[in-house]
mmCIF file of C-alpha atoms in Angstrom:
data_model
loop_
_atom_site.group_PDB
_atom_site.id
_atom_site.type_symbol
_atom_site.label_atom_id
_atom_site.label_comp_id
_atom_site.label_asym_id
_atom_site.label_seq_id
_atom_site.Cartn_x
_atom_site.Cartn_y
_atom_site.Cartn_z
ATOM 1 C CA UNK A 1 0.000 0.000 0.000
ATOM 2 C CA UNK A 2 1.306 3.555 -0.796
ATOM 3 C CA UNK A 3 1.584 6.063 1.354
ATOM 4 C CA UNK A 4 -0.402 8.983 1.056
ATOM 5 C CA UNK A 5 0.733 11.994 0.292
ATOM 6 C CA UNK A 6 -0.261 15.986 0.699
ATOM 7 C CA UNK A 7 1.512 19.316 -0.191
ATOM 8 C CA UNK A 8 0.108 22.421 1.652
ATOM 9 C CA UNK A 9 0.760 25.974 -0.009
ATOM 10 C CA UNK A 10 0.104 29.522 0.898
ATOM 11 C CA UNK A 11 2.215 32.300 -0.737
ATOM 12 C CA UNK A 12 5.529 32.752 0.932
ATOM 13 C CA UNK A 13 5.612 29.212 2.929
ATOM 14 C CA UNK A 14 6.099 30.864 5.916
ATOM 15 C CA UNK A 15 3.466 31.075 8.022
ATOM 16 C CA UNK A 16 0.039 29.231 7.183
ATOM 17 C CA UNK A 17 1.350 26.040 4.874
ATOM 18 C CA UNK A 18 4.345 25.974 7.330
ATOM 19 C CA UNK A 19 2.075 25.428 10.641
ATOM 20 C CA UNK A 20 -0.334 22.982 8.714
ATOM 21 C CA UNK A 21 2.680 20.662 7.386
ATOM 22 C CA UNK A 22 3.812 20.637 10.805
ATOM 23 C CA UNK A 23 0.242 19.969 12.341
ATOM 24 C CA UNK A 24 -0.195 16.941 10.147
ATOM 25 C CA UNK A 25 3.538 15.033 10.815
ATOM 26 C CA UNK A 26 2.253 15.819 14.393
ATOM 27 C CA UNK A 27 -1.639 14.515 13.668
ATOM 28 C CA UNK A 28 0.057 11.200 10.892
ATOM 29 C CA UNK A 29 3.255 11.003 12.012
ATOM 30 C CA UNK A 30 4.991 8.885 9.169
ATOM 31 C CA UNK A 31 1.794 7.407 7.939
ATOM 32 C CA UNK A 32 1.263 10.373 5.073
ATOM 33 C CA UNK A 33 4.415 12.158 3.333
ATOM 34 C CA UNK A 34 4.050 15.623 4.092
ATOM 35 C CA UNK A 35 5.506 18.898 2.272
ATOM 36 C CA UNK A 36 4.675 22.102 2.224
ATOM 37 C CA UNK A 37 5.548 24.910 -0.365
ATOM 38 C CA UNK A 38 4.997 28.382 -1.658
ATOM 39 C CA UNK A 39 3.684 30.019 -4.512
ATOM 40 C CA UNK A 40 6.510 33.233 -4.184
ATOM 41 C CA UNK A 41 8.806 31.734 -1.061
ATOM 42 C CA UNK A 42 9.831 34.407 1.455
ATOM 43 C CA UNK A 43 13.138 34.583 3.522
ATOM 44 C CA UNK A 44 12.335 32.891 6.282
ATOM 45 C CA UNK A 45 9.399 30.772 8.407
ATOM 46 C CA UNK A 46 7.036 32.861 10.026
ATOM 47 C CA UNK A 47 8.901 33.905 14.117
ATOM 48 C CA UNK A 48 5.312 33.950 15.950
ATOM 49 C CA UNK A 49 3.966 30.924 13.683
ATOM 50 C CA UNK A 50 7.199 28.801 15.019
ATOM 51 C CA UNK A 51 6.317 29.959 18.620
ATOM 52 C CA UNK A 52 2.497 29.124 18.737
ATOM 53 C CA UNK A 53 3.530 25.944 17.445
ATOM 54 C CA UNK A 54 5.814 25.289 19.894
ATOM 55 C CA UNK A 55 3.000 25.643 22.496
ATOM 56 C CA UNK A 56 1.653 22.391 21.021
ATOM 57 C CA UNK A 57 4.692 20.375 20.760
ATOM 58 C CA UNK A 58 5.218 20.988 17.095
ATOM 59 C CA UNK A 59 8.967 22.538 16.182
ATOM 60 C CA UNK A 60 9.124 24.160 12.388
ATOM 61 C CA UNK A 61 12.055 26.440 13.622
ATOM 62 C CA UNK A 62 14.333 24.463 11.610
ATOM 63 C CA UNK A 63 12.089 25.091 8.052
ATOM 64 C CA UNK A 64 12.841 26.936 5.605
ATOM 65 C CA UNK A 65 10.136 28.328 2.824
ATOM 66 C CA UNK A 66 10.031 26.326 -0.439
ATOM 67 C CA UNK A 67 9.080 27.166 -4.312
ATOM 68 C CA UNK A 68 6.092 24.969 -5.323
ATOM 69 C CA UNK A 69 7.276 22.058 -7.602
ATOM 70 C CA UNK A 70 4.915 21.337 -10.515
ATOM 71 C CA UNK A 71 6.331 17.516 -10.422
ATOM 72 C CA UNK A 72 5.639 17.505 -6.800
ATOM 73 C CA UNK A 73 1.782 18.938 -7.241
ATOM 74 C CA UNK A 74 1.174 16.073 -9.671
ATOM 75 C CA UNK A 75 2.637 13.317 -7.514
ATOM 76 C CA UNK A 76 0.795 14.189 -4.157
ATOM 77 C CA UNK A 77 -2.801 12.728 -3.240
ATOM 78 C CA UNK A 78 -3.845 16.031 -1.727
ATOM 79 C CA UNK A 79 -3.172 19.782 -2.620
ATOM 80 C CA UNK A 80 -4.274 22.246 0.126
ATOM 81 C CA UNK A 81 -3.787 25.968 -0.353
ATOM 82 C CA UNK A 82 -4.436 27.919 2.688
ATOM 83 C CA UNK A 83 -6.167 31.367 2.359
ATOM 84 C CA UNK A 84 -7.362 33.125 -0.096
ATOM 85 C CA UNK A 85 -4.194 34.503 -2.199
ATOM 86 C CA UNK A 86 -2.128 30.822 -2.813
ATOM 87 C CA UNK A 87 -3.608 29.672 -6.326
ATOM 88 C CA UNK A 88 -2.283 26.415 -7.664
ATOM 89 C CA UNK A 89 -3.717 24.959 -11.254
ATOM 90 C CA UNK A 90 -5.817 21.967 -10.949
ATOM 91 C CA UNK A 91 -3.890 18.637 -12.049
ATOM 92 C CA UNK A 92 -6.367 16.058 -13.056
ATOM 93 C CA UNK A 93 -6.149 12.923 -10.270
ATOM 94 C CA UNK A 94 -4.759 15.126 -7.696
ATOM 95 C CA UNK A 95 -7.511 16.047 -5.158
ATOM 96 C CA UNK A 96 -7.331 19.921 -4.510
ATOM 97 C CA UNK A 97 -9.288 21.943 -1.459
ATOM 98 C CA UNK A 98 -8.849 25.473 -0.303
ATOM 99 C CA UNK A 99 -9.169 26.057 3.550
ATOM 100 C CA UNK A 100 -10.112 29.905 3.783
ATOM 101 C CA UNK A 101 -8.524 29.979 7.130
ATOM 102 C CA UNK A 102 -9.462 32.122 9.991
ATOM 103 C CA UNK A 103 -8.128 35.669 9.614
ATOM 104 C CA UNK A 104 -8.136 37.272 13.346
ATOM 105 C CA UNK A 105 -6.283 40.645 12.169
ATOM 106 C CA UNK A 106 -9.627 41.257 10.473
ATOM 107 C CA UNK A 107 -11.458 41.241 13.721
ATOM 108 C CA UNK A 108 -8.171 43.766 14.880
ATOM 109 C CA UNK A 109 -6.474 40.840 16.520
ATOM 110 C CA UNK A 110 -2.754 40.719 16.191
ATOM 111 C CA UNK A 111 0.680 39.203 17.186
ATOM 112 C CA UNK A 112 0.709 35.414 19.147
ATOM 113 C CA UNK A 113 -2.845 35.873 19.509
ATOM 114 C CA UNK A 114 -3.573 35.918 16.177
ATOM 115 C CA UNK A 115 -1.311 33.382 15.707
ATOM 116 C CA UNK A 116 -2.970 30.978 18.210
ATOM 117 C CA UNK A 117 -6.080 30.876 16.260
ATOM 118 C CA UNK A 118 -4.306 30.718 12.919
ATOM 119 C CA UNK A 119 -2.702 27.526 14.529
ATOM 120 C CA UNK A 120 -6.335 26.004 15.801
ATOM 121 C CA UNK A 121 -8.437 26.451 12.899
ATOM 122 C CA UNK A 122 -5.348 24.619 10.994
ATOM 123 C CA UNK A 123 -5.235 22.160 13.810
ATOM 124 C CA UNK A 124 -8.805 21.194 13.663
ATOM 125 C CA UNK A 125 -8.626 21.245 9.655
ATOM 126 C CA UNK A 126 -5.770 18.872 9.552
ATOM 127 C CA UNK A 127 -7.146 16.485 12.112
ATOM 128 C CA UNK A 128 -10.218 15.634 9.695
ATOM 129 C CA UNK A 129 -7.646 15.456 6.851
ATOM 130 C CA UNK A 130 -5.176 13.342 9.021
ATOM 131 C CA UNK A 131 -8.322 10.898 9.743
ATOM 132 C CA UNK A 132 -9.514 10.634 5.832
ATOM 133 C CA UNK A 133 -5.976 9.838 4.589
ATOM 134 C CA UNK A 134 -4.865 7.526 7.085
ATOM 135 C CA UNK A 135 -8.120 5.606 7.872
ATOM 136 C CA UNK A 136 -8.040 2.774 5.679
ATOM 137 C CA UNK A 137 -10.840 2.487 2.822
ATOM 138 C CA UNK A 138 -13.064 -0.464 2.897
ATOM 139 C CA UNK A 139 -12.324 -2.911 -0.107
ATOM 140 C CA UNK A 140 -15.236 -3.314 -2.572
ATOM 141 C CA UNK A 141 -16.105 -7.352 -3.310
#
C-alpha cells in the first residue's frame, strides 16, 4: 500500500502552509508524506507561527520556505492551499481543497494571539484530513 501523500501551499511558505505541514507530521506522524511549499517563497518561516507551534509540541524552527514544484503537485494525493491569495492549477487525479482559514487581524487581533487561532483552525482542519488519509478504505467485493 502507498503512502499517502499531501503538499500544503500559501504564498511565501512561511506562516500558514508551514504550521499545517507541521500539524499533520504531528496529527500522521509517518503514515502520510508531508511537504509544504509556496507560490513566491519568502526569507524565512514565520517567528510567531514557530512559537504558537511550539505551544503544542510541534517545532518548524528548523524550516525553511520552499518554491512549489509542478512535479511535486502532480505526484501528491492532496493539494491544500491555505487562504485566499495561494492559487495552484488543478492537475487532473490530484484532489485539490482550499481552507479559507481564519483571519483574526480582520477582527483587529494581532501578534501570538492571532497566531494561536491561525494555529487552531489549521489544527482542527488537519485532524479531519489526518483521519480521511490515514483511515483505511473499505475494499469493494
Amino acid at each position: 500500500m502507498n503512502k499517502p501523500s499531501v503538499l500544503f501551499v500559501c504564498v511565501k511558505n512561511g506562516g500558514k502552509s508551514q504550521m499545517a505541514a507541521g500539524l499533520m507530521r504531528k496529527a500522521a506522524g509517518d503514515e502520510v508524506e508531508v511537504h509544504s511549499a509556496g507560490t513566491k517563497p519568502g526569507a524565512a518561516v514565520n517567528a510567531l507561527s514557530a512559537q504558537s507551534l511550539l505551544e503544542v509540541g510541534v517545532d518548524i524552527t528548523a524550516e525553511t520556505p520552499k518554491a512549489i514544484d509542478p512535479q511535486l503537485v502532480r505526484g501528491v494525493d492532496v493539494v491544500v492551499t491555505l487562504g485566499r491569495e495561494a492559487h495552484v492549477d488543478p492537475v487532473p487525479g490530484t484532489r485539490f481543497e482550499n481552507w479559507d482559514t481564519d483571519e483574526p487581524s480582520e477582527r483587529g487581533i494581532d501578534g501570538i494571539e492571532r497566531m494561536r487561532l491561525v494555529r487552531d483552525d489549521i489544527a482542527a482542519r488537519v485532524a479531519q484530513l489526518a483521519a480521511q488519509l490515514t483511515t483505511p478504505s473499505t475494499p469493494e467485493n
